[in-house]
Amino acid sequence: MEPFKNLFNTQTVKEIASNLANENKSFNVKKFEKDILASLDSLEMKDRVRLIADALNQHSNLDYKQNLKVLTKCIINNNLKGFILWPFSQYVEQYGLSHSKNINETFKLLELITTNFTSEFAIRDFINTYPDESFAFLLSCAKSPNEHLRRFASEGSRPSLPWGKKIIDIERLKDFTLIVLEKLKYDDSDYVRKSVANHINDYNHIDPKFSLKILSRWSKEGVSEKLIRHALRTLLKEGNSQALNILGYKSPKEIDAKILSLNSKEIFEGDSIEVKVIIKNNNSKAKKILVDYIIHYPKKNGRYTKKVFRLKDVEIKSKPIEITKKISFKSVTVRKHYEGKYYIELQINGKLFNKKSFKLNEKN
């Protein structure tokens, strides 16, 4: 599979140059292409985007306001969509902050880009530098009939947007969160609601009391369980009792459970191990249970890190439940498996039960 960064290649650069030249007769195509192509192949994705934005600024021979008009015409006249627009929003991100008098024109361009791609990264510095204007703009987007703009209102203001700049004033952001997400919590678009859930889940890492207060209220107001569950996913994996209670998972004090067995005490990297679990409910009433298994991985330095995985979401009655799960230990890009002792632990509605160990050997 071709690397993601190669979306910005020689052909893309020439296409951008051609589009810009059509709308700006003073644009220096040759120098634009030469400056970019000299180092493009050696750069990763985000640096390629920055390089193109810098070259756009250097070789347009126009001021910032004029460039906004050119970029707007480029998008509209050439029906541009998708990743080719990222350097345009990057240009705004890099050069727009010093042009506060043009902030309305800046936001108009970001709005246009968002309807055809996204501007969630570009808005972050504006939130930090011009919070009043930025929040007013995003609030207007939240009221738009366009689902991409409504999502942008939530996604662009997330407390911890992946790849995005850090929002400095989290306390002020909370005030905005309470306003904007109230307008989006019942949104017709699953695309928008997913962003709302991700936005709140970010707070689970910063201030879980804040997110729990919102979601506890929303659960009583008919907000979809799917949204609430997705927004609580981090706290559910942590076994947070309040998060579990919001979704109807009560105390597991009448639950008996254990890992019965592992099918092997020793495996090699790339192999799988089979775990067998039994769960009993000692109450005559049925109970909702969220069953997770936790793998404790040895790190290179000998310490352990853990990751929680979902095993079963079920209602248990008086009849015991047996679950068998095959777990692969094939190394992937995001996780290397080191040789050593591993543990598999059982968690039900936040309560930890027993754990079993096995040894993983590296293949020769």
GROMACS .gro file of C-alpha atoms in nm, residues 212 215-216 219-220 232 235-236 239-252 288 290 349-350:
model
   26
  212LEU     CA    1  -1.984   1.276   3.325
  215LEU     CA    2  -2.363   1.277   2.979
  216SER     CA    3  -2.557   1.198   3.295
  219SER     CA    4  -2.903   1.026   2.927
  220LYS     CA    5  -3.218   1.163   3.094
  232LEU     CA    6  -1.796   0.725   2.753
  235LEU     CA    7  -1.416   0.570   3.112
  236LEU     CA    8  -1.595   0.241   3.040
  239GLY     CA    9  -1.417   0.064   3.479
  240ASN     CA   10  -1.550   0.402   3.596
  241SER     CA   11  -1.859   0.322   3.805
  242GLN     CA   12  -2.045   0.645   3.723
  243ALA     CA   13  -1.993   0.596   3.349
  244LEU     CA   14  -2.113   0.236   3.376
  245ASN     CA   15  -2.415   0.342   3.579
  246ILE     CA   16  -2.521   0.598   3.316
  247LEU     CA   17  -2.560   0.308   3.070
  248GLY     CA   18  -2.732   0.079   3.319
  249TYR     CA   19  -2.439  -0.141   3.424
  250LYS     CA   20  -2.481  -0.174   3.800
  251SER     CA   21  -2.247  -0.302   4.069
  252PRO     CA   22  -2.123  -0.656   3.990
  288LYS     CA   23  -2.656  -0.608   3.228
  290LEU     CA   24  -1.997  -0.535   3.027
  349ASN     CA   25  -1.873  -0.376   3.518
  350GLY     CA   26  -1.548  -0.226   3.641
   0.00000   0.00000   0.00000
